[in-house]
C-alpha angles and dihedrals in degrees: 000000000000095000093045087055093046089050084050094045083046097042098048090043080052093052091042099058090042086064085040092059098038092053094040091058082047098059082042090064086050100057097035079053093062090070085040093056101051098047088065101030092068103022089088133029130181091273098049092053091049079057093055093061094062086042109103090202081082101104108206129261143227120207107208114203122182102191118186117176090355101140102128103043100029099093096051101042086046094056093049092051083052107060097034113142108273138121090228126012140130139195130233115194121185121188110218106217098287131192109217128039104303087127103042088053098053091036086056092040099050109027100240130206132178132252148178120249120270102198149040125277109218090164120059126228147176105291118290124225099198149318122249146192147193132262091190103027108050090186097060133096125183116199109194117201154152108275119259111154135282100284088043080055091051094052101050085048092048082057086054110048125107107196128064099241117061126190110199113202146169115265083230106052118096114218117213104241102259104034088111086060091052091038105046087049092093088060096062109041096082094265131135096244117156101164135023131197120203125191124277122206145182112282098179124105088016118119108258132196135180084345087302118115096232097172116026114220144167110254109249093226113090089227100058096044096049086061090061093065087046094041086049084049094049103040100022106055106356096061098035085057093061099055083065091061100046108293141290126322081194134048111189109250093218094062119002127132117221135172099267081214094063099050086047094056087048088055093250133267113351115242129231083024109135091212110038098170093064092047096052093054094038086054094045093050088044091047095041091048103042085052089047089236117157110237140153125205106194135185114229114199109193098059100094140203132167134218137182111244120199121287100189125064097235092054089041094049091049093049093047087046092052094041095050088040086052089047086052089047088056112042081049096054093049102037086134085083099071114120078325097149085192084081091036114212093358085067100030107049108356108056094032073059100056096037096044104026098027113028095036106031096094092047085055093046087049092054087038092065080034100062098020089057085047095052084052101060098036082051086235082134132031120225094267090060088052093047087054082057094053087048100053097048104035117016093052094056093037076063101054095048091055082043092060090046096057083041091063098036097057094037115026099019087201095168120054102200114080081211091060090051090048098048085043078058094046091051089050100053089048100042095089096061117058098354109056087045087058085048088058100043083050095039088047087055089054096043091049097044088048086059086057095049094259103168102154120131102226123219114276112209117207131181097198140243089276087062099040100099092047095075103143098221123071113210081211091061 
């Protein structure tokens, strides 16, 4: 019985250094993200982006679009792609095999007329039906196709595509009107970029017009605002950390800017994967290193798109179990990487980060109740060893959250009501009880199911920007 109680004292101090170390790398990112903040707070102002439209450094972009079931929203997002802030860019719609009416109404919107292709296909994708453009709006494509999922959709824009950068985003994410501008800055500064990740925010509960926020605001349901504090957390510190230590291993897949050249020399976006947008970066690092070409993947924070989160615990649980199963799927596939000094920093920090802090921290939170809940029964630990536990795990990151609240407050003032900046506090300081244990249950679903080949999608139910203000639960209630 001694040397049971010892394993469990040896296994829990273990467990508790290894949240010790996890947050503290965190904090870390924080601190390294301050720097990081200011650089491009001030690099560019309102007048000096009016500057960069008449600049002729700008390369065009193409804005890649992959729409399924979008009948309701696709004119307008379309329309709001279309007229972003930016001397040359075009849009390039496919529709992936939908079901309503997605094509009928931009086929009506946009007077649409057939046409051949004009170019080669050097990825190959679900059949296309046909290839379409605009008699009103010179700068838009629509490739209509058989569905075969979003990275299939990707690839047949990619094909598409006439300009050497490309910005894949979600048919749903609105775009502020000059994030191109911001986001496009990297590109031209005589730097190796190849890939560039913007910031991506909470679009429900924010008044919305035309697909443009117009007013920003906190959602009024307690689940989607519980999700700003975390996505602060995740863009505005996490991954300006990491440009510090030598660039992002992830580039969001609803907003992120990448050398057309380069995806199409990887052979594009992989097919059947659950997060398209890992795998993408992790096989351009893996491509650009093995070949010893100097290259740099940033974060900019102050390009900015928003997106609706799930607002409902069903929808929620299946996008943090796909996400965690595609993290999985990834870390898997590449496991090459791993302390490998052959892909520098990518092998030797990044991707030790993802597998150890990111894949298996819930496994090692799980054994940690576990044990610790074992050592209590068998009276190995006392309560206070147990309540060092709770800090180490819960109250640190409960701090950088509010951390990355202040952070965005005092730099970026995102949100205009001091209410909204108080509740975003509130939701901070509660996440870490109730909520975080929902993400890793969640996050332990999807690492399990990853372990048994699960590679399905999972339906992602969304109620729409015209409903995001009626959320039924008040987080001031």
């Amino acid at each position: 019985m001694d040397l049971l109680r010892d394993l469990l004292v040896s296994v829990d101090k273990t467990i508790i250094w290894y949240f010790f170390a996890l947050n503290s790398f965190y904090a870390l990112l924080l601190l390294l993200s301050i720097p990081e903040i200011w650089r491009n707070w001030m690099l560019v102002g309102r007048q000096e982006l009016d500057e960069h439209l008449k600049s002729q450094a700008l390369m065009p972009i193409s804005v890649l679009v992959p729409a399924f079931n979008m009948e309701a929203s696709i004119v307008d997002a379309v329309r709001s792609h279309l007229t972003l802030r930016y001397p040359t860019h075009e849009v390039i719609v496919v529709n992936d095999g939908s079901l309503d009416g997605t094509m009928d109404r931009l086929r009506e919107a946009f007077q649409l007329y057939e046409m051949p292709p004009a170019f080669q296909r050097p990825l190959e994708s679900e059949k296309i039906h046909g290839y379409y453009r605009s008699r009103v709006a010179s700068g838009l494509m629509v490739v209509d196709k058989d569905n075969g999922g979003k990275a299939d959709a990707l690839n047949a824009a990619l094909c598409a595509a006439r300009f050497p950068l490309v910005v894949a985003v979600d048919a749903d994410t609105i775009i502020e009107p000059d994030a191109l501008l911001r986001l496009a800055r990297p590109f031209v500064f005589g730097e190796p970029v190849v890939a560039a990740g913007g910031t991506i925010r909470v679009a429900n509960g924010c008044e919305i017009r035309h697909s443009r926020v117009v007013t920003p605001r906190l959602p009024r349901s307690f689940l989607a605002a519980v999700q700003v504090p975390e996505y602060l957390r995740a863009y505005l510190f996490g991954r300006l950390g990491w440009n510090r230590l030598g660039g992002n291993l992830l580039v969001s897949g609803a907003f992120g800017l990448f050398r057309r050249s380069h995806l199409l020399e990887i052979g594009g976006y992989t097919v059947g994967h659950v997060v398209e947008d890992l795998d993408i970066v992790v096989r351009l690092h893996r491509h650009l290193r093995e070949r010893g070409i100097d290259y740099e993947v940033p974060f900019i924070p102050d390009p900015v798109a928003w997106t609706e989160v799930p607002s409902d615990l069903r929808t929620l649980g299946r996008q943090r179990d796909r996400w965690h199963r595609g993290l999985a799927q990834t870390m898997f596939t590449h496991r090459r990487l791993l302390f490998n000094p052959r892909f520098g920093v990518v092998g030797m920090l990044m991707y030790p980060f993802f597998l150890f802090g990111e894949l298996l921290a819930p496994v090692v939170e799980l054994l940690g109740i576990v044990f610790t809940g074992l050592a209590l029964f068998l009276g190995a630990i006392d309560i206070q060893f147990a309540l060092l536990f709770l800090l180490v795990a819960m109250v640190y990151q409960m701090m950088l959250s509010v951390w990355a609240v202040i952070l965005d407050e005092v730099t970026f003032k995102t949100y205009p009501s001091s209410r909204d900046v108080a509740v975003m506090l509130l939701c901070a300081l509660v996440e870490p009880f109730g909520y975080r244990q929902l993400t890793v249950i969640w996050r332990l679903r999807g690492f399990f199911r990853a372990l048994r080949g699960h590679s399905h999608w999972g339906e992602m139910q969304r109620r729409g920007f015209e409903s995001a203000e009626e959320d039924t639960i008040d987080v001031a209630a």
